[in-house]
PDB file of C-alpha atoms in Angstrom:
ATOM      1  CA  MET A 282       0.000   0.000   0.000  1.00 37.00           C
ATOM      2  CA  LYS A 283       2.875   2.400   0.771  1.00 35.00           C
ATOM      3  CA  THR A 284       4.340   1.896  -2.692  1.00 38.00           C
ATOM      4  CA  GLN A 285       0.981   2.484  -4.349  1.00 36.00           C
ATOM      5  CA  SER A 286       0.311   5.565  -2.205  1.00 36.00           C
ATOM      6  CA  SER A 287       3.725   6.998  -3.072  1.00 35.00           C
ATOM      7  CA  ALA A 288       3.056   6.480  -6.775  1.00 36.00           C
ATOM      8  CA  ILE A 289      -0.315   8.235  -6.500  1.00 30.00           C
ATOM      9  CA  ALA A 290       1.223  11.132  -4.615  1.00 35.00           C
ATOM     10  CA  SER A 291       4.016  11.509  -7.150  1.00 35.00           C
ATOM     11  CA  SER A 292       1.573  11.503 -10.058  1.00 35.00           C
ATOM     12  CA  ALA A 293      -0.665  14.034  -8.320  1.00 32.00           C
ATOM     13  CA  ILE A 294       2.310  16.346  -7.890  1.00 29.00           C
ATOM     14  CA  ALA A 295       3.268  15.894 -11.547  1.00 35.00           C
ATOM     15  CA  VAL A 296      -0.257  16.778 -12.665  1.00 32.00           C
ATOM     16  CA  SER A 297      -0.348  19.901 -10.520  1.00 30.00           C
ATOM     17  CA  ILE A 298       2.759  21.289 -12.242  1.00 31.00           C
ATOM     18  CA  PRO A 299       1.991  22.960 -15.576  1.00 36.00           C
ATOM     19  CA  GLY A 300       3.320  21.011 -18.528  1.00 40.00           C
ATOM     20  CA  PRO A 301       6.525  22.250 -20.147  1.00 40.00           C
ATOM     21  CA  THR A 302       6.122  24.287 -23.282  1.00 43.00           C
ATOM     22  CA  ASP A 303       9.650  25.400 -24.200  1.00 46.00           C
ATOM     23  CA  ARG A 304      10.342  23.526 -27.435  1.00 45.00           C
ATOM     24  CA  ARG A 305      14.019  24.519 -27.275  1.00 48.00           C
ATOM     25  CA  GLY A 306      14.647  22.339 -24.212  1.00 51.00           C
ATOM     26  CA  GLY A 307      14.661  23.200 -20.511  1.00 77.00           C
ATOM     27  CA  PRO A 308      12.201  21.251 -18.338  1.00 84.00           C
ATOM     28  CA  GLY A 309      10.933  19.271 -21.311  1.00 85.00           C
ATOM     29  CA  THR A 310      14.409  17.977 -22.118  1.00 88.00           C
ATOM     30  CA  LEU A 311      14.984  17.119 -18.454  1.00 91.00           C
ATOM     31  CA  GLN A 312      11.763  15.113 -18.252  1.00 90.00           C
ATOM     32  CA  ALA A 313      12.512  13.242 -21.471  1.00 90.00           C
ATOM     33  CA  ALA A 314      15.995  12.487 -20.110  1.00 91.00           C
ATOM     34  CA  LEU A 315      14.521  11.126 -16.867  1.00 92.00           C
ATOM     35  CA  GLY A 316      12.342   8.848 -18.984  1.00 91.00           C
ATOM     36  CA  VAL A 317      15.445   7.583 -20.782  1.00 92.00           C
ATOM     37  CA  VAL A 318      17.136   6.803 -17.452  1.00 93.00           C
ATOM     38  CA  ALA A 319      14.063   4.860 -16.345  1.00 93.00           C
ATOM     39  CA  PHE A 320      13.932   2.951 -19.643  1.00 92.00           C
ATOM     40  CA  SER A 321      17.650   2.128 -19.466  1.00 92.00           C
ATOM     41  CA  LEU A 322      16.913  -0.125 -16.494  1.00 95.00           C
ATOM     42  CA  THR A 323      14.188  -2.042 -18.313  1.00 94.00           C
ATOM     43  CA  PHE A 324      16.305  -4.772 -19.899  1.00 93.00           C
ATOM     44  CA  PRO A 325      18.349  -5.563 -16.754  1.00 94.00           C
ATOM     45  CA  ALA A 326      15.147  -5.533 -14.685  1.00 95.00           C
ATOM     46  CA  THR A 327      13.479  -7.822 -17.220  1.00 95.00           C
ATOM     47  CA  ALA A 328      16.441 -10.199 -16.990  1.00 94.00           C
ATOM     48  CA  TRP A 329      15.953 -10.245 -13.213  1.00 96.00           C
ATOM     49  CA  GLY A 330      12.218 -10.828 -13.619  1.00 95.00           C
ATOM     50  CA  LEU A 331      12.822 -13.790 -15.916  1.00 95.00           C
ATOM     51  CA  GLU A 332      14.706 -15.491 -13.078  1.00 94.00           C
ATOM     52  CA  GLY A 333      11.369 -16.122 -11.365  1.00 95.00           C
ATOM     53  CA  PHE A 334       8.629 -15.663 -13.971  1.00 95.00           C
ATOM     54  CA  GLY A 335       7.916 -17.012 -17.427  1.00 94.00           C
ATOM     55  CA  PRO A 336       7.978 -14.431 -20.258  1.00 94.00           C
ATOM     56  CA  TRP A 337       4.205 -14.342 -20.742  1.00 95.00           C
ATOM     57  CA  ALA A 338       3.520 -14.080 -17.011  1.00 96.00           C
ATOM     58  CA  LEU A 339       6.098 -11.318 -16.562  1.00 96.00           C
ATOM     59  CA  VAL A 340       4.644  -9.180 -19.335  1.00 95.00           C
ATOM     60  CA  ALA A 341       1.011  -9.685 -18.318  1.00 96.00           C
ATOM     61  CA  VAL A 342       1.578  -9.145 -14.590  1.00 96.00           C
ATOM     62  CA  ARG A 343       3.702  -6.026 -15.134  1.00 95.00           C
ATOM     63  CA  SER A 344       0.945  -4.535 -17.302  1.00 95.00           C
ATOM     64  CA  VAL A 345      -1.728  -5.330 -14.720  1.00 96.00           C
ATOM     65  CA  LEU A 346       0.287  -3.807 -11.872  1.00 96.00           C
ATOM     66  CA  ALA A 347       1.046  -0.678 -13.897  1.00 95.00           C
ATOM     67  CA  ALA A 348      -2.645  -0.383 -14.859  1.00 95.00           C
ATOM     68  CA  LEU A 349      -3.668  -0.608 -11.199  1.00 95.00           C
ATOM     69  CA  ILE A 350      -1.303   2.248 -10.322  1.00 94.00           C
ATOM     70  CA  ALA A 351      -2.543   4.298 -13.268  1.00 93.00           C
ATOM     71  CA  GLY A 352      -6.188   3.527 -12.530  1.00 94.00           C
ATOM     72  CA  ALA A 353      -5.751   4.527  -8.889  1.00 95.00           C
ATOM     73  CA  CYS A 354      -4.290   7.863 -10.004  1.00 92.00           C
ATOM     74  CA  LEU A 355      -7.136   8.474 -12.449  1.00 93.00           C
ATOM     75  CA  LEU A 356      -9.748   7.660  -9.815  1.00 94.00           C
ATOM     76  CA  ALA A 357      -8.082   9.670  -7.043  1.00 94.00           C
ATOM     77  CA  LEU A 358      -7.877  12.744  -9.242  1.00 91.00           C
ATOM     78  CA  ARG A 359     -11.367  12.153 -10.704  1.00 91.00           C
ATOM     79  CA  ILE A 360     -10.170  12.228 -14.290  1.00 92.00           C
ATOM     80  CA  GLY A 361     -12.944  11.603 -16.792  1.00 90.00           C
ATOM     81  CA  PRO A 362     -12.505   9.368 -19.851  1.00 91.00           C
ATOM     82  CA  PRO A 363     -10.782  10.968 -22.844  1.00 91.00           C
ATOM     83  CA  ASP A 364     -12.746  12.139 -25.860  1.00 90.00           C
ATOM     84  CA  ARG A 365     -13.848   9.417 -28.236  1.00 90.00           C
ATOM     85  CA  ARG A 366     -11.611  10.790 -30.989  1.00 92.00           C
ATOM     86  CA  HIS A 367      -8.536   9.934 -28.887  1.00 93.00           C
ATOM     87  CA  TRP A 368      -9.321   6.252 -28.310  1.00 93.00           C
ATOM     88  CA  ALA A 369      -7.834   5.109 -31.630  1.00 93.00           C
ATOM     89  CA  GLY A 370      -4.541   6.797 -30.772  1.00 92.00           C
ATOM     90  CA  LEU A 371      -4.619   5.307 -27.273  1.00 94.00           C
ATOM     91  CA  ALA A 372      -5.099   1.876 -28.834  1.00 95.00           C
ATOM     92  CA  VAL A 373      -1.906   2.405 -30.855  1.00 94.00           C
ATOM     93  CA  VAL A 374      -0.053   3.410 -27.678  1.00 94.00           C
ATOM     94  CA  ALA A 375      -1.429   0.358 -25.871  1.00 94.00           C
ATOM     95  CA  GLY A 376      -0.527  -2.019 -28.674  1.00 94.00           C
ATOM     96  CA  GLY A 377       2.980  -0.633 -29.096  1.00 94.00           C
ATOM     97  CA  VAL A 378       4.135   0.427 -25.633  1.00 92.00           C
ATOM     98  CA  VAL A 379       1.995  -1.553 -23.183  1.00 92.00           C
ATOM     99  CA  VAL A 380       1.830  -4.923 -24.978  1.00 94.00           C
ATOM    100  CA  GLY A 381       4.020  -5.118 -28.093  1.00 94.00           C
ATOM    101  CA  PHE A 382       7.403  -3.822 -26.961  1.00 93.00           C
ATOM    102  CA  PRO A 383       7.402  -5.491 -23.510  1.00 93.00           C
ATOM    103  CA  LEU A 384       6.285  -8.838 -24.924  1.00 94.00           C
ATOM    104  CA  LEU A 385       8.667  -8.949 -27.879  1.00 94.00           C
ATOM    105  CA  THR A 386      11.721  -7.803 -25.912  1.00 93.00           C
ATOM    106  CA  THR A 387      10.955 -10.192 -23.058  1.00 94.00           C
ATOM    107  CA  LEU A 388      10.736 -13.091 -25.504  1.00 93.00           C
ATOM    108  CA  ALA A 389      14.029 -11.949 -27.046  1.00 92.00           C
ATOM    109  CA  LEU A 390      15.783 -11.748 -23.674  1.00 91.00           C
ATOM    110  CA  ARG A 391      15.197 -15.440 -23.068  1.00 90.00           C
ATOM    111  CA  THR A 392      18.069 -16.155 -25.470  1.00 86.00           C
ATOM    112  CA  SER A 393      19.697 -12.749 -25.967  1.00 83.00           C
ATOM    113  CA  THR A 394      21.968 -10.754 -23.688  1.00 82.00           C
ATOM    114  CA  THR A 395      20.943  -7.271 -22.626  1.00 85.00           C
ATOM    115  CA  ALA A 396      23.834  -5.892 -24.720  1.00 77.00           C
ATOM    116  CA  HIS A 397      22.462  -7.482 -27.880  1.00 78.00           C
ATOM    117  CA  ALA A 398      18.911  -6.392 -27.087  1.00 84.00           C
ATOM    118  CA  ALA A 399      20.137  -2.823 -26.661  1.00 80.00           C
ATOM    119  CA  VAL A 400      20.467  -2.564 -30.450  1.00 76.00           C
ATOM    120  CA  VAL A 401      16.699  -2.095 -30.482  1.00 77.00           C
ATOM    121  CA  VAL A 402      16.937   1.008 -28.346  1.00 78.00           C
ATOM    122  CA  GLY A 403      19.889   2.247 -30.357  1.00 78.00           C
ATOM    123  CA  LEU A 404      17.823   2.218 -33.541  1.00 80.00           C
ATOM    124  CA  LEU A 405      14.608   3.394 -31.850  1.00 83.00           C
ATOM    125  CA  PRO A 406      15.315   7.171 -32.005  1.00 79.00           C
ATOM    126  CA  LEU A 407      15.779   7.131 -35.777  1.00 78.00           C
ATOM    127  CA  THR A 408      12.717   4.931 -36.315  1.00 82.00           C
ATOM    128  CA  THR A 409      10.618   7.150 -34.052  1.00 82.00           C
ATOM    129  CA  ALA A 410      11.760  10.286 -35.871  1.00 79.00           C
ATOM    130  CA  LEU A 411      10.924   8.725 -39.241  1.00 79.00           C
ATOM    131  CA  LEU A 412       7.444   7.629 -38.151  1.00 83.00           C
ATOM    132  CA  SER A 413       6.850  11.010 -36.526  1.00 80.00           C
ATOM    133  CA  ALA A 414       7.743  12.800 -39.750  1.00 77.00           C
ATOM    134  CA  LEU A 415       5.283  10.594 -41.668  1.00 77.00           C
ATOM    135  CA  ARG A 416       2.551  10.890 -39.036  1.00 78.00           C
ATOM    136  CA  THR A 417       2.755  14.594 -38.145  1.00 72.00           C
ATOM    137  CA  GLY A 418       4.317  16.104 -41.255  1.00 77.00           C
ATOM    138  CA  ALA A 419       7.340  17.335 -39.279  1.00 73.00           C
ATOM    139  CA  ARG A 420      10.364  18.273 -41.379  1.00 78.00           C
ATOM    140  CA  PRO A 421      13.562  18.309 -39.282  1.00 78.00           C
ATOM    141  CA  SER A 422      16.657  19.931 -40.809  1.00 83.00           C
ATOM    142  CA  ARG A 423      19.372  18.123 -42.747  1.00 85.00           C
ATOM    143  CA  ALA A 424      21.762  18.614 -39.831  1.00 85.00           C
ATOM    144  CA  PHE A 425      19.258  16.883 -37.575  1.00 82.00           C
ATOM    145  CA  TRP A 426      18.971  13.866 -39.864  1.00 85.00           C
ATOM    146  CA  ALA A 427      22.727  13.639 -40.401  1.00 87.00           C
ATOM    147  CA  ALA A 428      23.387  13.625 -36.651  1.00 85.00           C
ATOM    148  CA  ALA A 429      20.537  11.194 -36.027  1.00 82.00           C
ATOM    149  CA  LEU A 430      21.847   8.756 -38.635  1.00 86.00           C
ATOM    150  CA  ALA A 431      25.401   9.065 -37.312  1.00 88.00           C
ATOM    151  CA  GLY A 432      24.281   8.465 -33.738  1.00 84.00           C
ATOM    152  CA  ALA A 433      22.133   5.495 -34.676  1.00 84.00           C
ATOM    153  CA  ALA A 434      24.989   4.003 -36.704  1.00 86.00           C
ATOM    154  CA  ALA A 435      27.427   4.432 -33.812  1.00 85.00           C
ATOM    155  CA  VAL A 436      25.086   2.840 -31.288  1.00 82.00           C
ATOM    156  CA  ALA A 437      24.150  -0.002 -33.654  1.00 82.00           C
ATOM    157  CA  ALA A 438      27.806  -0.773 -34.401  1.00 82.00           C
ATOM    158  CA  PHE A 439      28.685  -0.730 -30.721  1.00 81.00           C
ATOM    159  CA  THR A 440      25.834  -2.962 -29.578  1.00 75.00           C
ATOM    160  CA  VAL A 441      26.355  -5.446 -32.402  1.00 78.00           C
ATOM    161  CA  GLN A 442      30.061  -5.585 -31.568  1.00 75.00           C
ATOM    162  CA  GLN A 443      29.174  -6.200 -27.932  1.00 69.00           C
ATOM    163  CA  SER A 444      27.187  -9.278 -28.951  1.00 67.00           C
ATOM    164  CA  GLY A 445      29.977 -10.651 -31.135  1.00 71.00           C
ATOM    165  CA  GLY A 446      28.487  -9.488 -34.421  1.00 73.00           C
ATOM    166  CA  ALA A 447      26.295 -12.572 -34.823  1.00 69.00           C
ATOM    167  CA  LEU A 448      22.563 -12.502 -35.481  1.00 68.00           C
ATOM    168  CA  THR A 449      20.427 -14.577 -33.154  1.00 72.00           C
ATOM    169  CA  SER A 450      16.962 -16.100 -33.265  1.00 77.00           C
ATOM    170  CA  ALA A 451      15.856 -13.192 -31.061  1.00 81.00           C
ATOM    171  CA  ASP A 452      16.470 -10.631 -33.819  1.00 82.00           C
ATOM    172  CA  LEU A 453      12.991 -10.937 -35.320  1.00 85.00           C
ATOM    173  CA  TYR A 454      11.504 -10.198 -31.903  1.00 91.00           C
ATOM    174  CA  LEU A 455      13.835  -7.222 -31.498  1.00 89.00           C
ATOM    175  CA  PHE A 456      13.100  -5.668 -34.891  1.00 88.00           C
ATOM    176  CA  GLY A 457       9.372  -6.182 -34.353  1.00 92.00           C
ATOM    177  CA  ALA A 458       9.656  -4.489 -30.964  1.00 93.00           C
ATOM    178  CA  LEU A 459      11.486  -1.596 -32.593  1.00 89.00           C
ATOM    179  CA  LEU A 460       8.650  -0.914 -35.030  1.00 92.00           C
ATOM    180  CA  VAL A 461       5.728  -1.218 -32.611  1.00 94.00           C
ATOM    181  CA  CYS A 462       7.444   0.869 -29.933  1.00 92.00           C
ATOM    182  CA  ALA A 463       8.267   3.660 -32.388  1.00 90.00           C
ATOM    183  CA  ALA A 464       4.605   3.730 -33.434  1.00 92.00           C
ATOM    184  CA  GLY A 465       3.509   3.896 -29.798  1.00 91.00           C
ATOM    185  CA  TYR A 466       5.965   6.687 -28.994  1.00 85.00           C
ATOM    186  CA  THR A 467       4.917   8.692 -32.034  1.00 87.00           C
ATOM    187  CA  GLU A 468       1.208   8.448 -31.296  1.00 89.00           C
ATOM    188  CA  GLY A 469       1.745   9.006 -27.578  1.00 86.00           C
ATOM    189  CA  GLY A 470       3.798  12.116 -28.243  1.00 80.00           C
ATOM    190  CA  ARG A 471       1.021  13.461 -30.466  1.00 84.00           C
ATOM    191  CA  LEU A 472      -1.654  12.777 -27.845  1.00 89.00           C
ATOM    192  CA  ALA A 473       0.476  14.341 -25.100  1.00 82.00           C
ATOM    193  CA  ARG A 474       0.012  17.689 -26.841  1.00 82.00           C
ATOM    194  CA  VAL A 475      -3.736  17.630 -26.229  1.00 87.00           C
ATOM    195  CA  MET A 476      -3.894  15.786 -22.892  1.00 87.00           C
ATOM    196  CA  PRO A 477      -1.442  15.322 -20.001  1.00 85.00           C
ATOM    197  CA  GLY A 478       1.224  12.742 -20.782  1.00 79.00           C
ATOM    198  CA  TRP A 479       0.535  10.683 -17.671  1.00 85.00           C
ATOM    199  CA  GLN A 480      -3.090  10.335 -18.753  1.00 91.00           C
ATOM    200  CA  VAL A 481      -1.974   9.057 -22.172  1.00 90.00           C
ATOM    201  CA  ILE A 482      -0.128   6.091 -20.707  1.00 90.00           C
ATOM    202  CA  GLY A 483      -2.646   5.764 -17.863  1.00 92.00           C
ATOM    203  CA  TRP A 484      -5.608   5.273 -20.168  1.00 95.00           C
ATOM    204  CA  ALA A 485      -3.576   3.058 -22.498  1.00 94.00           C
ATOM    205  CA  LEU A 486      -2.790   0.760 -19.545  1.00 94.00           C
ATOM    206  CA  VAL A 487      -6.410   0.727 -18.360  1.00 94.00           C
ATOM    207  CA  LEU A 488      -7.564   0.030 -21.915  1.00 93.00           C
ATOM    208  CA  CYS A 489      -5.501  -3.173 -21.860  1.00 94.00           C
ATOM    209  CA  LEU A 490      -6.933  -4.543 -18.596  1.00 95.00           C
ATOM    210  CA  PRO A 491      -9.607  -6.730 -20.268  1.00 94.00           C
ATOM    211  CA  LEU A 492      -6.739  -8.433 -22.100  1.00 94.00           C
ATOM    212  CA  THR A 493      -3.964  -8.408 -19.508  1.00 95.00           C
ATOM    213  CA  VAL A 494      -5.954  -9.648 -16.476  1.00 96.00           C
ATOM    214  CA  PRO A 495      -7.048 -12.979 -18.020  1.00 97.00           C
ATOM    215  CA  ALA A 496      -3.649 -13.274 -19.716  1.00 95.00           C
ATOM    216  CA  ALA A 497      -1.911 -12.887 -16.343  1.00 96.00           C
ATOM    217  CA  ALA A 498      -4.168 -15.454 -14.687  1.00 96.00           C
ATOM    218  CA  LEU A 499      -3.596 -17.967 -17.490  1.00 96.00           C
ATOM    219  CA  ALA A 500       0.169 -17.404 -17.684  1.00 95.00           C
ATOM    220  CA  LEU A 501       0.628 -17.716 -13.913  1.00 95.00           C
ATOM    221  CA  ALA A 502      -1.296 -20.993 -13.990  1.00 95.00           C
ATOM    222  CA  VAL A 503       0.771 -22.438 -16.847  1.00 95.00           C
ATOM    223  CA  GLU A 504       4.283 -21.055 -16.332  1.00 94.00           C
ATOM    224  CA  PRO A 505       6.229 -21.959 -13.169  1.00 92.00           C
ATOM    225  CA  VAL A 506       6.905 -19.151 -10.695  1.00 93.00           C
ATOM    226  CA  HIS A 507       9.971 -19.050  -8.434  1.00 93.00           C
ATOM    227  CA  LEU A 508       9.921 -15.884  -6.346  1.00 93.00           C
ATOM    228  CA  THR A 509      13.325 -14.422  -5.532  1.00 94.00           C
ATOM    229  CA  ALA A 510      14.504 -10.972  -4.465  1.00 95.00           C
ATOM    230  CA  HIS A 511      15.752 -10.347  -8.021  1.00 95.00           C
ATOM    231  CA  SER A 512      12.566 -11.498  -9.740  1.00 95.00           C
ATOM    232  CA  VAL A 513      10.300  -9.442  -7.468  1.00 96.00           C
ATOM    233  CA  ALA A 514      12.476  -6.330  -7.760  1.00 96.00           C
ATOM    234  CA  GLY A 515      12.641  -6.732 -11.540  1.00 96.00           C
ATOM    235  CA  LEU A 516       8.865  -7.116 -11.798  1.00 96.00           C
ATOM    236  CA  LEU A 517       8.197  -4.074  -9.616  1.00 96.00           C
ATOM    237  CA  TRP A 518      10.574  -1.905 -11.605  1.00 96.00           C
ATOM    238  CA  VAL A 519       9.279  -2.805 -15.065  1.00 95.00           C
ATOM    239  CA  ALA A 520       5.717  -2.287 -13.807  1.00 94.00           C
ATOM    240  CA  ALA A 521       6.022   0.954 -11.829  1.00 93.00           C
ATOM    241  CA  GLY A 522       9.223   2.478 -13.201  1.00 93.00           C
ATOM    242  CA  SER A 523       9.371   1.498 -16.873  1.00 90.00           C
ATOM    243  CA  GLN A 524       5.703   0.942 -17.667  1.00 88.00           C
ATOM    244  CA  PHE A 525       4.179   3.936 -15.876  1.00 89.00           C
ATOM    245  CA  LEU A 526       6.350   6.592 -14.210  1.00 89.00           C
ATOM    246  CA  GLY A 527       9.039   6.491 -16.903  1.00 89.00           C
ATOM    247  CA  LEU A 528       6.448   6.915 -19.641  1.00 85.00           C
ATOM    248  CA  VAL A 529       4.776   9.757 -17.705  1.00 86.00           C
ATOM    249  CA  VAL A 530       7.876  11.956 -17.819  1.00 88.00           C
ATOM    250  CA  TRP A 531       8.801  10.707 -21.293  1.00 86.00           C
ATOM    251  CA  TYR A 532       5.505  11.749 -22.893  1.00 82.00           C
ATOM    252  CA  ARG A 533       5.572  15.098 -21.075  1.00 83.00           C
ATOM    253  CA  GLY A 534       9.050  15.681 -22.441  1.00 86.00           C
ATOM    254  CA  MET A 535       8.040  14.707 -25.980  1.00 81.00           C
ATOM    255  CA  ALA A 536       5.085  17.082 -25.845  1.00 80.00           C
ATOM    256  CA  ALA A 537       7.423  19.919 -24.880  1.00 84.00           C
ATOM    257  CA  ILE A 538      10.400  19.514 -27.217  1.00 85.00           C
ATOM    258  CA  GLY A 539       8.861  17.454 -30.029  1.00 80.00           C
ATOM    259  CA  VAL A 540       9.006  13.756 -30.856  1.00 74.00           C
ATOM    260  CA  PRO A 541      12.088  13.838 -33.164  1.00 74.00           C
ATOM    261  CA  ARG A 542      14.298  15.751 -30.744  1.00 79.00           C
ATOM    262  CA  ALA A 543      13.149  13.831 -27.686  1.00 80.00           C
ATOM    263  CA  SER A 544      13.738  10.549 -29.472  1.00 73.00           C
ATOM    264  CA  GLN A 545      17.400  11.442 -30.027  1.00 77.00           C
ATOM    265  CA  LEU A 546      17.987  11.514 -26.261  1.00 83.00           C
ATOM    266  CA  GLN A 547      17.443   7.763 -26.412  1.00 78.00           C
ATOM    267  CA  LEU A 548      20.756   7.430 -28.230  1.00 78.00           C
ATOM    268  CA  ALA A 549      22.282   7.382 -24.740  1.00 83.00           C
ATOM    269  CA  GLN A 550      19.945   4.636 -23.532  1.00 84.00           C
ATOM    270  CA  PRO A 551      21.911   1.588 -24.803  1.00 83.00           C
ATOM    271  CA  LEU A 552      25.055   2.878 -23.129  1.00 82.00           C
ATOM    272  CA  LEU A 553      23.214   3.414 -19.854  1.00 89.00           C
ATOM    273  CA  THR A 554      21.740  -0.071 -20.184  1.00 88.00           C
ATOM    274  CA  LEU A 555      25.221  -1.510 -20.588  1.00 84.00           C
ATOM    275  CA  VAL A 556      26.370   0.298 -17.440  1.00 88.00           C
ATOM    276  CA  TRP A 557      23.446  -1.161 -15.480  1.00 91.00           C
ATOM    277  CA  SER A 558      24.192  -4.554 -17.003  1.00 88.00           C
ATOM    278  CA  VAL A 559      27.724  -4.402 -15.592  1.00 88.00           C
ATOM    279  CA  LEU A 560      26.546  -3.282 -12.154  1.00 91.00           C
ATOM    280  CA  LEU A 561      23.468  -5.494 -11.862  1.00 91.00           C
ATOM    281  CA  LEU A 562      24.159  -8.500 -14.107  1.00 89.00           C
ATOM    282  CA  GLY A 563      27.934  -8.739 -14.063  1.00 86.00           C
ATOM    283  CA  GLU A 564      28.389  -8.298 -17.825  1.00 80.00           C
ATOM    284  CA  ARG A 565      31.671  -6.880 -19.177  1.00 77.00           C
ATOM    285  CA  LEU A 566      32.163  -3.770 -21.291  1.00 71.00           C
ATOM    286  CA  THR A 567      34.757  -3.444 -24.044  1.00 73.00           C
ATOM    287  CA  PRO A 568      37.126  -0.446 -24.451  1.00 78.00           C
ATOM    288  CA  ALA A 569      34.829   0.788 -27.249  1.00 79.00           C
ATOM    289  CA  ALA A 570      32.296   2.022 -24.657  1.00 78.00           C
ATOM    290  CA  PRO A 571      33.850   5.446 -23.871  1.00 74.00           C
ATOM    291  CA  LEU A 572      34.492   6.144 -27.565  1.00 82.00           C
ATOM    292  CA  THR A 573      30.887   5.375 -28.460  1.00 83.00           C
ATOM    293  CA  ALA A 574      29.674   7.436 -25.503  1.00 78.00           C
ATOM    294  CA  ALA A 575      31.628  10.462 -26.762  1.00 80.00           C
ATOM    295  CA  ALA A 576      30.193  10.060 -30.281  1.00 83.00           C
ATOM    296  CA  VAL A 577      26.664   9.802 -28.906  1.00 82.00           C
ATOM    297  CA  VAL A 578      27.063  12.935 -26.776  1.00 78.00           C
ATOM    298  CA  VAL A 579      28.131  14.887 -29.876  1.00 84.00           C
ATOM    299  CA  CYS A 580      25.157  13.576 -31.881  1.00 83.00           C
ATOM    300  CA  ILE A 581      22.711  14.434 -29.104  1.00 78.00           C
ATOM    301  CA  ALA A 582      24.125  17.961 -28.874  1.00 76.00           C
ATOM    302  CA  VAL A 583      23.720  18.484 -32.626  1.00 81.00           C
ATOM    303  CA  THR A 584      20.158  17.140 -32.779  1.00 76.00           C
ATOM    304  CA  GLN A 585      19.059  19.222 -29.794  1.00 69.00           C
ATOM    305  CA  ARG A 586      20.375  22.405 -31.440  1.00 72.00           C
ATOM    306  CA  ALA A 587      19.263  21.683 -35.000  1.00 70.00           C
ATOM    307  CA  ARG A 588      16.147  23.543 -36.057  1.00 51.00           C
ATOM    308  CA  GLY A 589      13.358  21.735 -37.883  1.00 49.00           C
TER     309      GLY A 589
END
C-alpha cells in the first residue's frame, strides 16, 4: 500500500505542475531524459524478472500492476474518460508500448543478452523520428537527420560488436519491438500535446486490462513461478518504473520539445543499459564504450540544437 500511495502522490504532484512548453529544451528535455534513465533499467530488470517468472507471465503481470497504479491515479484525481476521438490513438499506444514492446523484448531476452537487445533502443530514435515525420508532417533539418543517422549508426555498431556481431533467433523479436514501440511513442507524443502525458499512458494501460488480467491469470497458472529478491524487484521496476512513471515523464518531455528531438535523447539509452548490465548483471564492457559514448554525446548535442 505504501508503494501504491507513493506512486499516486508523485503523479498528483506531476499533474499539478503545468506542462513544459519550451520547445528549445529546458524542463521538457529534463523530463525526457529522466524517462530515458528509467527505460535504461528495463532490460536488466526484465532479466531479473525472468529469473522467477515465465515471459508471458512477466509481461502480463507487469501490465496489470502498472494499470492498477494508473487507474488509482485516475480515480483519485477524478479524471474523466478521454474524448472518443482519442481512443484510436490510445489503442496504438497500448498495442505498441503496453503490450508489443514489452512482450517482444521479453521473448528476445530469453536467449539474448541485454547488450544485444540494446540494439533495439539504439535504432529506436531514428525509427521514431521517421514515423513522426510521416505521421505529423514534421520536417527536421538536414543537420538533424545527419546527426541522427550518425548516432544510430554508432550505437548499432557498438551494440552489435558487444554481442559478437552474430545474429540470433531473437532478432525478429527485437526488430518487431522496434517498429511497434516507435509507433507507440509517435502516437503518444502526439496525444500528449492535447492531454497530459501521464493520462496518455494511464488510459492506455487501463484500456488493456480486459486483455492483460485474463492473460496474467492464465500465464501464472501455466508457467512456473519461483519468487526471488531479483525477480520481485525486476517485476516491480518494469511495472512501476518502466511501464508507468518512466512513460509519464517521457511523454511530457516529448510534448514539450517534439518527438524527433526527444527521441534522439534515447541514443544514450543503450550505453546506460550496458552500465546497469555491468553493475546489476555482471556483464563486461569493451574499451569501445567510452568512444561510443563520446560520439553519442556529440550527436545528441547536434540534434538538440538543429532547427526543424
